[in-house]
Coordinates of C-alpha atoms in Angstrom, one line a residue:
X1 CA 107.3 -94.1 -103.5
X2 CA 110.4 -94.9 -105.6
X3 CA 111.6 -98.3 -105.7
X4 CA 115.2 -97.1 -104.6
X5 CA 114.8 -94.9 -101.4
X6 CA 117.1 -91.9 -101.0
X7 CA 119.5 -91.1 -98.2
X8 CA 120.0 -88.6 -95.7
X9 CA 122.6 -87.7 -93.0
X10 CA 125.6 -89.0 -94.7
X11 CA 124.0 -91.5 -96.4
X12 CA 123.3 -93.4 -93.0
X13 CA 119.4 -93.0 -93.0
X14 CA 117.4 -94.3 -96.0
X15 CA 114.1 -92.7 -95.8
X16 CA 111.2 -94.9 -96.9
X17 CA 107.2 -94.3 -97.0
X18 CA 105.6 -91.2 -95.5
X19 CA 103.8 -92.1 -92.3
X20 CA 102.4 -89.0 -91.3
X21 CA 102.0 -85.1 -91.9
X22 CA 101.4 -82.2 -90.0
X23 CA 101.4 -78.7 -89.9
X24 CA 105.3 -77.9 -89.6
X25 CA 106.7 -81.0 -90.5
X26 CA 106.4 -84.6 -92.5
X27 CA 107.1 -88.1 -90.6
X28 CA 109.0 -90.9 -92.6
X29 CA 109.4 -94.2 -92.0
X30 CA 113.4 -94.7 -92.7
X31 CA 116.1 -97.6 -91.7
X32 CA 119.2 -96.6 -90.1
X33 CA 121.9 -98.6 -91.9
X34 CA 124.6 -98.1 -89.2
X35 CA 122.7 -99.5 -86.3
X36 CA 120.3 -101.6 -88.4
X37 CA 116.9 -100.7 -87.4
X38 CA 113.4 -99.1 -88.3
X39 CA 113.3 -95.6 -87.1
X40 CA 111.0 -92.4 -87.5
X41 CA 112.3 -89.2 -89.1
X42 CA 110.5 -86.1 -88.8
X43 CA 111.6 -83.6 -91.4
X44 CA 110.3 -79.6 -91.2
X45 CA 108.7 -78.8 -94.6
X46 CA 111.1 -77.6 -97.1
X47 CA 108.6 -74.3 -97.7
X48 CA 108.8 -73.4 -93.9
X49 CA 112.7 -74.3 -93.7
X50 CA 112.7 -70.6 -95.3
X51 CA 111.2 -68.9 -92.7
X52 CA 113.7 -68.2 -89.8
X53 CA 110.5 -68.3 -87.2
X54 CA 109.5 -71.9 -88.0
X55 CA 113.1 -72.9 -88.5
X56 CA 114.1 -71.8 -84.8
X57 CA 110.9 -73.3 -83.7
X58 CA 111.7 -76.3 -85.1
X59 CA 115.4 -76.5 -83.8
X60 CA 114.2 -76.2 -80.2
X61 CA 112.3 -78.9 -80.7
X62 CA 115.3 -80.9 -81.4
X63 CA 117.3 -79.7 -78.6
X64 CA 114.3 -80.3 -75.9
X65 CA 113.3 -83.8 -77.0
X66 CA 116.6 -85.1 -77.5
X67 CA 117.0 -84.5 -73.6
X68 CA 114.4 -86.5 -72.9
X69 CA 115.0 -90.2 -72.0
X70 CA 111.8 -91.6 -70.5
X71 CA 109.4 -94.9 -71.4
X72 CA 106.4 -93.0 -71.7
X73 CA 108.0 -90.3 -74.2
X74 CA 108.6 -91.2 -77.8
X75 CA 112.4 -91.8 -77.7
X76 CA 114.7 -89.2 -79.4
X77 CA 117.8 -90.7 -81.3
X78 CA 120.0 -88.0 -83.5
X79 CA 119.0 -84.9 -85.2
X80 CA 120.7 -83.0 -88.3
X81 CA 120.2 -81.0 -91.4
X82 CA 120.0 -82.2 -95.0
X83 CA 120.8 -79.5 -98.1
X84 CA 117.8 -79.7 -100.1
X85 CA 117.5 -78.4 -103.6
X86 CA 114.2 -76.5 -104.5
X87 CA 112.6 -76.7 -107.8
X88 CA 113.7 -73.0 -108.4
X89 CA 117.5 -74.7 -108.0
X90 CA 118.0 -72.7 -104.7
X91 CA 119.6 -75.0 -101.6
X92 CA 117.7 -75.3 -98.3
X93 CA 119.0 -76.6 -95.2
X94 CA 116.2 -79.0 -93.9
X95 CA 116.5 -80.1 -90.3
X96 CA 115.4 -83.3 -89.3
X97 CA 114.7 -85.1 -86.1
X98 CA 115.3 -89.1 -85.6
X99 CA 113.3 -90.9 -83.1
X100 CA 111.8 -94.4 -82.2
X101 CA 109.3 -95.6 -84.6
X102 CA 106.0 -96.2 -82.4
X103 CA 103.5 -98.5 -83.7
X104 CA 99.9 -98.1 -82.5
X105 CA 97.1 -95.8 -82.2
X106 CA 96.7 -92.3 -81.0
X107 CA 94.4 -91.6 -78.2
X108 CA 92.4 -88.9 -80.3
X109 CA 91.5 -92.1 -82.8
X110 CA 90.4 -93.7 -79.6
X111 CA 87.8 -90.9 -79.1
X112 CA 86.3 -90.4 -82.7
X113 CA 83.4 -92.4 -81.7
X114 CA 82.1 -89.8 -79.4
X115 CA 82.1 -92.6 -76.7
X116 CA 83.7 -92.2 -73.2
X117 CA 86.2 -95.0 -72.1
X118 CA 86.0 -96.8 -69.1
X119 CA 87.0 -95.1 -66.0
X120 CA 90.1 -97.7 -65.2
X121 CA 91.2 -97.2 -69.1
X122 CA 91.1 -93.6 -68.9
X123 CA 93.2 -93.5 -65.4
X124 CA 95.8 -95.7 -67.2
X125 CA 96.3 -93.6 -70.1
X126 CA 96.4 -90.5 -67.8
X127 CA 99.1 -92.0 -65.5
X128 CA 101.2 -92.5 -68.3
X129 CA 100.6 -89.0 -69.3
X130 CA 101.3 -87.5 -66.1
X131 CA 104.2 -89.6 -65.6
X132 CA 106.0 -88.3 -68.9
X133 CA 105.2 -84.8 -67.7
X134 CA 106.1 -85.1 -64.4
X135 CA 109.7 -86.3 -66.0
X136 CA 109.9 -83.3 -68.4
X137 CA 108.8 -80.7 -66.0
X138 CA 111.4 -81.5 -63.7
X139 CA 114.0 -80.8 -66.4
X140 CA 112.7 -77.6 -67.0
X141 CA 110.4 -78.0 -70.1
X142 CA 106.4 -77.5 -70.5
X143 CA 104.8 -79.3 -73.3
X144 CA 102.6 -76.8 -74.5
X145 CA 100.4 -79.1 -76.4
X146 CA 98.8 -82.0 -74.7
X147 CA 96.0 -83.3 -76.6
X148 CA 94.8 -86.9 -77.7
X149 CA 96.4 -86.3 -81.0
X150 CA 100.0 -86.2 -79.4
X151 CA 99.4 -89.3 -77.2
X152 CA 100.5 -92.8 -78.4
X153 CA 99.0 -96.3 -77.5
X154 CA 101.2 -98.4 -78.6
X155 CA 100.5 -102.1 -80.0
X156 CA 101.6 -103.4 -76.3
X157 CA 99.6 -100.9 -74.6
X158 CA 102.1 -98.6 -73.4
X159 CA 101.5 -94.9 -73.2
X160 CA 103.6 -92.8 -75.3
X161 CA 103.9 -88.6 -75.3
X162 CA 105.1 -87.3 -78.6
X163 CA 106.0 -84.1 -80.2
X164 CA 107.6 -81.8 -77.6
X165 CA 107.8 -79.5 -80.5
X166 CA 106.7 -76.2 -79.1
X167 CA 108.2 -77.1 -75.7
X168 CA 110.6 -74.2 -74.1
X169 CA 112.7 -74.2 -71.2
X170 CA 111.4 -72.4 -68.2
X171 CA 114.2 -70.3 -67.7
X172 CA 113.3 -68.7 -71.0
X173 CA 109.4 -68.9 -70.5
X174 CA 109.8 -65.2 -69.0
X175 CA 110.6 -63.7 -72.5
X176 CA 107.3 -62.0 -74.2
X177 CA 105.7 -64.3 -76.6
X178 CA 106.1 -63.3 -80.1
X179 CA 102.7 -63.0 -82.3
X180 CA 103.9 -66.3 -83.7
X181 CA 104.0 -67.8 -80.5
X182 CA 101.2 -66.2 -79.1
X183 CA 98.6 -68.8 -79.2
X184 CA 100.1 -72.4 -79.6
X185 CA 98.1 -75.6 -79.2
X186 CA 95.0 -76.9 -80.0
X187 CA 92.0 -74.6 -78.8
X188 CA 89.8 -77.4 -77.3
X189 CA 92.7 -78.0 -74.7
X190 CA 94.4 -74.5 -74.3
X191 CA 94.6 -73.3 -70.8
X192 CA 93.1 -69.8 -69.8
X193 CA 96.5 -68.2 -69.7
X194 CA 97.4 -69.4 -73.1
X195 CA 94.6 -68.5 -74.8
X196 CA 95.1 -65.0 -73.4
X197 CA 98.7 -65.0 -74.8
X198 CA 100.6 -64.8 -71.3
X199 CA 103.4 -66.8 -70.4
X200 CA 102.9 -70.3 -69.2
X201 CA 104.2 -72.9 -66.8
X202 CA 104.1 -76.9 -66.1
X203 CA 100.4 -75.8 -65.2
X204 CA 99.6 -74.9 -68.1
X205 CA 100.2 -78.8 -68.9
X206 CA 98.4 -79.7 -65.9
X207 CA 95.2 -77.8 -67.6
X208 CA 95.3 -79.6 -70.7
X209 CA 95.4 -82.7 -68.8
X210 CA 92.4 -81.8 -67.3
X211 CA 90.6 -81.4 -70.6
X212 CA 92.0 -84.7 -72.1
X213 CA 90.7 -86.6 -68.8
X214 CA 87.0 -84.8 -69.1
X215 CA 87.1 -85.9 -72.5
X216 CA 88.2 -89.7 -71.7
X217 CA 85.2 -89.8 -68.9
X218 CA 82.5 -88.3 -70.9
X219 CA 83.3 -89.0 -74.7
X220 CA 83.3 -84.8 -75.4
X221 CA 85.7 -81.9 -74.5
X222 CA 84.8 -79.4 -71.6
X223 CA 84.0 -76.9 -74.1
X224 CA 82.7 -76.9 -78.0
X225 CA 82.3 -74.2 -80.4
X226 CA 82.3 -73.9 -84.0
X227 CA 85.4 -71.6 -83.9
X228 CA 88.6 -71.8 -82.2
X229 CA 88.4 -68.3 -80.7
X230 CA 84.6 -68.8 -79.3
X231 CA 86.3 -72.1 -77.7
X232 CA 89.3 -70.1 -76.3
X233 CA 87.0 -67.9 -74.8
X234 CA 85.1 -70.3 -73.0
X235 CA 88.4 -71.7 -71.4
X236 CA 88.9 -68.1 -70.3
X237 CA 85.4 -67.1 -69.2
X238 CA 83.2 -70.1 -68.5
X239 CA 83.3 -73.0 -66.4
X240 CA 82.6 -76.8 -67.7
X241 CA 79.7 -78.6 -66.5
X242 CA 80.5 -81.5 -63.9
X243 CA 81.5 -84.7 -65.7
X244 CA 79.2 -86.5 -63.7
X245 CA 76.1 -84.5 -65.8
X246 CA 77.2 -86.0 -68.9
X247 CA 78.3 -89.5 -68.0
X248 CA 76.4 -90.8 -64.5
X249 CA 78.9 -93.5 -63.5
X250 CA 81.1 -90.6 -62.7
X251 CA 81.9 -90.3 -58.9
X252 CA 81.9 -87.5 -56.9
X253 CA 85.4 -87.6 -56.0
X254 CA 86.3 -87.7 -59.7
X255 CA 84.5 -84.8 -60.2
X256 CA 86.1 -83.1 -57.6
X257 CA 89.6 -84.1 -58.8
X258 CA 88.6 -83.1 -62.6
X259 CA 87.4 -79.5 -61.6
X260 CA 90.4 -78.7 -59.5
X261 CA 92.6 -79.4 -62.6
X262 CA 90.3 -77.2 -64.6
X263 CA 90.4 -74.3 -62.1
X264 CA 90.7 -70.6 -64.3
X265 CA 93.8 -69.6 -62.0
X266 CA 97.0 -71.8 -62.0
X267 CA 97.4 -71.4 -58.2
X268 CA 94.2 -73.1 -57.9
X269 CA 95.3 -76.2 -60.0
X270 CA 97.4 -79.3 -59.0
X271 CA 101.0 -77.8 -58.8
X272 CA 102.6 -80.7 -60.0
X273 CA 102.0 -83.5 -61.9
X274 CA 102.4 -86.1 -59.1
X275 CA 100.2 -84.9 -57.0
X276 CA 97.2 -85.0 -59.8
X277 CA 98.3 -88.2 -60.7
X278 CA 97.8 -89.6 -56.9
X279 CA 94.4 -87.6 -56.5
X280 CA 93.3 -89.1 -59.8
X281 CA 94.0 -92.7 -58.9
X282 CA 92.6 -92.4 -55.5
X283 CA 89.4 -90.5 -56.7
X284 CA 89.0 -93.4 -59.2
X285 CA 89.1 -96.0 -56.3
X286 CA 86.7 -93.9 -54.0
X287 CA 89.5 -92.9 -51.6
X288 CA 89.9 -89.2 -50.1
X289 CA 91.3 -86.8 -52.1
X290 CA 93.2 -83.4 -51.9
X291 CA 91.0 -81.4 -53.9
X292 CA 88.0 -79.4 -52.1
X293 CA 84.6 -80.5 -51.9
X294 CA 82.6 -78.7 -54.3
X295 CA 80.6 -76.2 -52.3
X296 CA 76.4 -76.3 -52.6
X297 CA 74.8 -74.4 -55.1
X298 CA 73.3 -71.5 -54.5
X299 CA 69.4 -71.2 -53.2
X300 CA 67.1 -68.4 -54.3
X301 CA 64.5 -66.5 -51.6
X302 CA 61.5 -64.7 -53.3
X303 CA 63.3 -61.1 -52.8
X304 CA 66.3 -62.3 -54.8
X305 CA 64.7 -62.4 -58.4
X306 CA 64.3 -66.2 -58.4
X307 CA 67.9 -66.7 -59.3
X308 CA 68.1 -70.3 -60.3
X309 CA 71.1 -72.6 -59.6
X310 CA 73.8 -73.4 -62.2
X311 CA 75.6 -76.4 -62.3
X312 CA 78.5 -74.7 -63.7
X313 CA 78.6 -71.6 -61.1
X314 CA 82.4 -70.5 -60.7
X315 CA 83.8 -71.8 -57.2
X316 CA 85.0 -68.3 -56.5
X317 CA 81.4 -66.9 -56.9
X318 CA 79.9 -69.8 -54.8
X319 CA 81.8 -68.4 -52.1
X320 CA 81.1 -65.1 -52.3
X321 CA 77.2 -65.7 -52.6
X322 CA 77.3 -68.2 -49.3
X323 CA 79.2 -65.3 -47.6
X324 CA 76.9 -63.4 -44.7
X325 CA 76.4 -59.7 -45.0
X326 CA 78.4 -58.3 -42.0
X327 CA 76.3 -55.5 -42.2
X328 CA 73.3 -57.6 -41.1
X329 CA 74.9 -57.8 -37.9
X330 CA 74.8 -54.6 -37.2
X331 CA 71.3 -53.8 -37.9
X332 CA 68.9 -53.4 -34.9
X333 CA 66.3 -56.1 -33.7
X334 CA 63.3 -54.0 -34.8
X335 CA 64.5 -53.3 -38.5
X336 CA 65.6 -57.2 -38.7
X337 CA 61.8 -57.9 -37.5
X338 CA 60.8 -55.6 -40.6
X339 CA 63.1 -57.0 -42.9
X340 CA 61.7 -60.6 -42.1
X341 CA 57.7 -59.6 -42.2
X342 CA 58.5 -58.0 -45.8
X343 CA 60.2 -61.2 -47.0
X344 CA 57.1 -63.0 -45.6
X345 CA 54.5 -60.9 -47.6
X346 CA 56.2 -61.0 -50.6
X347 CA 56.7 -64.8 -50.6
X348 CA 52.8 -65.1 -49.9
X349 CA 52.0 -62.7 -53.0
X350 CA 54.3 -64.3 -55.2
X351 CA 53.1 -67.8 -54.1
X352 CA 49.7 -66.7 -54.8
X353 CA 50.6 -65.3 -58.3
X354 CA 52.4 -68.6 -59.3
X355 CA 49.6 -70.8 -57.7
X356 CA 47.1 -69.1 -60.4
X357 CA 49.5 -68.8 -63.5
X358 CA 49.8 -73.0 -62.8
X359 CA 46.0 -73.3 -62.3
X360 CA 45.3 -71.4 -65.5
X361 CA 47.9 -73.3 -67.7
X362 CA 46.9 -76.6 -66.2
X363 CA 43.5 -75.6 -67.4
X364 CA 44.4 -74.6 -71.1
X365 CA 46.7 -77.6 -71.5
X366 CA 43.3 -80.0 -71.0
X367 CA 41.2 -78.0 -72.6
X368 CA 43.2 -77.5 -75.9
X369 CA 44.3 -81.0 -75.6
X370 CA 40.9 -82.5 -75.9
X371 CA 40.8 -81.5 -79.8
X372 CA 44.6 -81.5 -80.7
X373 CA 46.1 -84.2 -82.8
X374 CA 49.3 -85.7 -81.5
X375 CA 52.0 -83.5 -82.8
X376 CA 54.3 -85.1 -85.5
X377 CA 57.8 -84.8 -85.9
X378 CA 60.2 -85.7 -88.6
X379 CA 63.4 -87.9 -88.2
X380 CA 66.0 -86.1 -89.6
X381 CA 68.2 -87.3 -92.4
X382 CA 71.4 -86.0 -90.9
X383 CA 71.1 -88.4 -88.4
X384 CA 73.0 -91.3 -90.8
X385 CA 76.5 -90.7 -89.4
X386 CA 76.0 -89.7 -86.1
X387 CA 77.5 -91.2 -83.3
X388 CA 75.1 -92.9 -80.8
X389 CA 75.3 -90.1 -78.3
X390 CA 74.8 -87.6 -81.0
X391 CA 71.8 -89.3 -82.3
X392 CA 70.4 -89.5 -79.0
X393 CA 70.6 -85.7 -78.4
X394 CA 69.0 -84.8 -81.6
X395 CA 66.3 -87.1 -81.0
X396 CA 65.7 -86.2 -77.5
X397 CA 65.5 -82.4 -78.8
X398 CA 62.9 -83.5 -81.2
X399 CA 60.9 -85.0 -78.5
X400 CA 61.4 -88.4 -79.3
X401 CA 62.9 -91.8 -77.2
X402 CA 65.9 -93.4 -78.7
X403 CA 66.6 -97.6 -78.5
X404 CA 70.0 -98.7 -80.0
X405 CA 69.5 -102.1 -82.3
X406 CA 72.1 -104.7 -83.5
X407 CA 74.7 -103.1 -85.9
X408 CA 74.5 -103.8 -89.6
X409 CA 77.6 -103.8 -92.4
X410 CA 77.7 -100.8 -94.0
X411 CA 80.1 -99.7 -97.3
X412 CA 79.4 -96.0 -96.6
X413 CA 78.9 -95.2 -93.1
X414 CA 82.2 -95.5 -90.8
X415 CA 82.3 -98.0 -87.9
X416 CA 80.4 -96.9 -84.9
X417 CA 78.2 -94.2 -86.5
X418 CA 74.7 -94.4 -87.3
X419 CA 73.7 -96.5 -90.5
X420 CA 69.9 -96.9 -90.3
X421 CA 67.0 -96.2 -88.4
X422 CA 63.7 -97.7 -88.1
X423 CA 61.5 -95.9 -89.1
X424 CA 63.6 -94.5 -91.7
X425 CA 65.0 -90.7 -91.7
X426 CA 62.5 -88.7 -93.6
X427 CA 59.4 -90.4 -91.6
X428 CA 57.0 -88.4 -90.1
X429 CA 56.1 -89.8 -86.6
X430 CA 54.3 -89.0 -83.1
X431 CA 56.1 -86.7 -80.7
X432 CA 57.3 -89.1 -77.7
X433 CA 57.6 -92.5 -80.4
X434 CA 60.8 -94.5 -80.2
X435 CA 63.4 -94.4 -82.8
X436 CA 65.6 -97.6 -83.2
X437 CA 69.2 -96.7 -84.7
X438 CA 71.5 -99.4 -86.1
X439 CA 75.3 -98.7 -85.9
X440 CA 77.6 -99.5 -88.8
X441 CA 79.7 -102.7 -88.0
X442 CA 82.1 -101.4 -90.7
X443 CA 82.4 -102.4 -94.5
X444 CA 81.6 -105.5 -95.3
X445 CA 84.0 -108.2 -95.3
X446 CA 86.8 -107.6 -98.4
X447 CA 89.1 -111.1 -99.5
X448 CA 92.7 -109.8 -99.1
X449 CA 94.4 -109.7 -102.7
X450 CA 97.8 -111.4 -103.0
X451 CA 100.3 -108.6 -103.8
X452 CA 103.3 -110.6 -102.9
X453 CA 106.2 -109.6 -105.2
X454 CA 104.7 -106.1 -106.1
X455 CA 106.4 -102.6 -105.4
X456 CA 104.9 -100.4 -102.5
X457 CA 103.1 -98.3 -105.0
X458 CA 101.6 -101.1 -106.8
X459 CA 100.4 -103.1 -103.9
X460 CA 99.1 -99.9 -102.6
X461 CA 96.9 -99.3 -105.8
X462 CA 95.7 -103.1 -105.5
X463 CA 94.7 -103.0 -101.7
X464 CA 92.6 -99.5 -102.8
X465 CA 90.9 -100.5 -105.7
X466 CA 89.8 -103.6 -103.8
X467 CA 88.8 -101.4 -100.8
X468 CA 91.2 -101.8 -98.5
X469 CA 93.5 -99.2 -96.9
X470 CA 97.3 -99.6 -96.1
X471 CA 98.7 -98.8 -92.8
X472 CA 101.9 -99.1 -91.6
X473 CA 104.9 -100.7 -93.6
X474 CA 107.6 -102.8 -92.2
X475 CA 110.7 -104.4 -93.8
X476 CA 112.7 -107.5 -93.3
X477 CA 115.5 -109.5 -94.7
X478 CA 114.4 -112.0 -97.4
X479 CA 116.5 -114.1 -100.0
X480 CA 113.8 -115.0 -102.2
X481 CA 112.3 -111.3 -102.5
X482 CA 113.8 -108.7 -104.2
X483 CA 114.6 -105.2 -102.2
X484 CA 111.5 -102.9 -102.0
X485 CA 109.2 -105.8 -103.3
X486 CA 106.0 -107.2 -100.9
X487 CA 106.9 -110.2 -99.2
X488 CA 103.4 -110.4 -97.3
X489 CA 100.6 -108.7 -96.0
X490 CA 99.1 -108.8 -92.5
X491 CA 96.4 -110.1 -92.5
X492 CA 97.7 -112.6 -95.1
X493 CA 96.6 -113.0 -98.9
X494 CA 93.0 -114.7 -98.9
X495 CA 92.1 -113.5 -95.7
X496 CA 88.8 -111.4 -94.7
X497 CA 89.1 -107.7 -93.9
X498 CA 86.7 -104.7 -94.1
X499 CA 87.6 -101.1 -95.5
X500 CA 88.2 -99.8 -91.7
X501 CA 91.0 -102.8 -91.2
X502 CA 94.3 -101.4 -91.9
X503 CA 96.6 -103.8 -94.0
X504 CA 100.3 -103.9 -93.2
X505 CA 102.8 -104.1 -96.0
X506 CA 106.1 -106.4 -95.1
X507 CA 108.5 -105.4 -97.6
X508 CA 112.0 -107.1 -98.6
X509 CA 115.1 -104.8 -96.9
X510 CA 117.3 -106.1 -99.9
X511 CA 119.3 -108.1 -97.5
X512 CA 120.4 -111.3 -95.8
X513 CA 122.4 -112.2 -92.9
X514 CA 125.4 -115.0 -93.2
X515 CA 125.3 -117.1 -89.9
X516 CA 129.0 -118.0 -90.3
X517 CA 128.6 -120.9 -87.8
X518 CA 126.1 -122.6 -90.6
X519 CA 129.3 -122.5 -93.2
X520 CA 133.0 -122.6 -91.1
X521 CA 133.4 -126.0 -89.8
X522 CA 130.8 -127.6 -92.3
X523 CA 131.6 -129.7 -95.5
X524 CA 132.3 -127.7 -98.8
X525 CA 128.8 -129.1 -100.4
X526 CA 127.0 -128.6 -97.4
X527 CA 128.3 -124.6 -96.9
X528 CA 128.0 -124.2 -100.3
X529 CA 124.1 -125.3 -100.0
X530 CA 123.4 -123.0 -96.9
X531 CA 125.0 -120.0 -99.2
X532 CA 122.6 -121.2 -101.9
X533 CA 119.5 -121.2 -100.0
X534 CA 120.4 -117.5 -98.8
X535 CA 120.5 -116.5 -102.7
X536 CA 124.1 -115.5 -102.4
X537 CA 126.9 -116.5 -105.1
X538 CA 130.0 -118.6 -104.6
X539 CA 131.5 -117.9 -107.7
X540 CA 134.9 -118.4 -105.8
X541 CA 136.1 -121.6 -103.9
X542 CA 140.0 -121.8 -102.7
X543 CA 141.7 -124.4 -101.2
X544 CA 144.1 -123.9 -98.4
X545 CA 146.6 -126.2 -96.5
X546 CA 145.4 -126.4 -93.2
X547 CA 145.1 -128.7 -90.0
X548 CA 141.2 -128.4 -90.3
X549 CA 140.3 -131.8 -92.0
X550 CA 140.4 -132.1 -95.6
X551 CA 137.4 -130.6 -97.5
X552 CA 136.1 -128.5 -94.5
X553 CA 135.2 -124.6 -94.7
X554 CA 137.8 -122.7 -93.3
X555 CA 136.0 -119.4 -93.9
X556 CA 133.3 -117.1 -95.5
X557 CA 134.0 -113.7 -96.8
X558 CA 132.1 -111.6 -96.6
X559 CA 129.9 -112.6 -93.6
X560 CA 127.0 -110.8 -91.5
X561 CA 124.5 -108.8 -93.1
X562 CA 125.2 -108.4 -97.1
X563 CA 122.8 -107.5 -99.9
X564 CA 120.9 -110.3 -101.9
X565 CA 123.1 -111.7 -104.3
X566 CA 126.3 -111.0 -103.2
X567 CA 129.3 -112.8 -104.2
X568 CA 130.9 -114.5 -101.3
X569 CA 134.2 -116.4 -101.2
X570 CA 134.9 -119.6 -99.0
X571 CA 138.3 -121.2 -98.2
X572 CA 138.1 -125.2 -97.9
X573 CA 140.9 -126.9 -96.0
X574 CA 143.3 -128.9 -97.8
X575 CA 145.1 -131.4 -95.8
X576 CA 148.8 -131.4 -96.4
X577 CA 150.6 -134.5 -97.8
X578 CA 152.6 -136.6 -95.6
X579 CA 156.3 -137.2 -96.4
X580 CA 157.0 -140.7 -97.3
X581 CA 160.9 -141.9 -97.1
X582 CA 162.9 -145.1 -97.7
X583 CA 163.7 -147.4 -94.8
X584 CA 167.7 -147.2 -94.0
X585 CA 169.8 -150.3 -94.6
X586 CA 171.2 -151.5 -91.4
X587 CA 174.9 -151.8 -91.5
X588 CA 176.5 -155.3 -91.6
X589 CA 177.9 -156.4 -88.3
X590 CA 177.5 -159.9 -88.8
X591 CA 180.3 -161.9 -86.8
X592 CA 179.7 -164.9 -89.1
X593 CA 182.5 -165.3 -91.7
X594 CA 181.4 -165.2 -95.5
X595 CA 180.9 -169.0 -96.6
X596 CA 183.6 -170.0 -99.0
X597 CA 182.3 -171.4 -102.4
X598 CA 182.8 -175.0 -102.9
X599 CA 185.6 -175.8 -105.4

């Protein structure tokens, strides 16, 4: 970044550091010079601004987002367009959105280790999301891209939903979507109707919320696949597993609530965000909820082809399986007895066959086991870098058990991932053996270098060479540091940090604030000392006749927030001189006669 930030919006916004980049836009930290606050500005990529489809979508985002004002939604302050000259020399109108700068992390970052979050925390996060959707849905706006990456947890614990970038007014949702809009959103959180390219309503957002809640509770999305198309197909055609089949601490009430939110048909889901939120909170507390009780799984009989129950059997099919054949009641009594006898015969025959097969299998295993060595299994090298859950599944698939040992520092492996195993990867062990894994606690401690006084680019280079990474950038007024130079870092210089920690840069804004109460009414010496302490020049000192006590400062110009090094003028009171007049001689009105001189 250059030392001198460029401006947009008629010079109102100073564009500073780049803090994010998405498929459609870039997000910059900026400073609003009119309202003296730090903001985030989202600008459409220049190459996309030439595309009328993307431009229309971005403008729609601005209009939709600007109408929303809720504590759980990132606030939009302003919108506009900036004329930018491309390298080819052509001018492009690039739209931008000015919004509040949210400091914190996304829910996606919270889930990167593949571990579920505590149930109470998952409910708190989803309560904030559903509060935001309840508000937007009542105003006719569907988000269409609810996912962990679009939900922020601020440093104060507040939940903020962002990027209503593909929201569409409900009154327009009846239009046929173009091929560009056919599948909008992220595959792991798409509703079935989105995956089919159909029109959507508010219940599509609630399905995405169900996917997100499923992942918070279990540590994994309800559907997984190597390609987006395969995941989208599962949303349409397959049922997800029960959350409790993955995380054993999940109650039947939460199972019911999640499965209702993930119903394939919109009419079988929750119909609004408020009812979903209510059921979720009650389910977490173990109270009665509106979600239907999951029907019992179908049980097979010998004549039904040994159909095995399946944990993901669709509810619609459960009911069909459990229905009785209406024609059966019309059979005569003799036919019913014959059918029953036939079932018994088949059951006996199949039972004999199964028993004989089991006896033969047991005999073969006992005979072969006497002369066989224990099976040898190789601990895979790919286990390094896996999450604990992934490592456990990998080892169990190989017939091995897993224990988790103490965490160890690692510069090569991300925090929370497997850094070491005992025995080591590549070692052959007996099937059934226990492998101890050690997760990375992050990189070894690094001393934060002193980058005060450096430019942002220089400071970033210094920190990165030390093995650290820069997170957010903040600005403060400071009289002793030049504009765009580093005042300090958080953590501060000399303290310890790991490469996983984000270093916050605090830069000088290049401004200071003059508190007139510290100058006006003070003596000239005292006032000038205060201004000098702010790094300001006081080249002009004038005196002005005033009733204010002699030598006191009457005024200072300019005042308020000014640039470093600004020259200011102070006016000092000079008491007017008093008028001095000689006393008047009294008239000679004595009654005595003048004395004659003696002769």
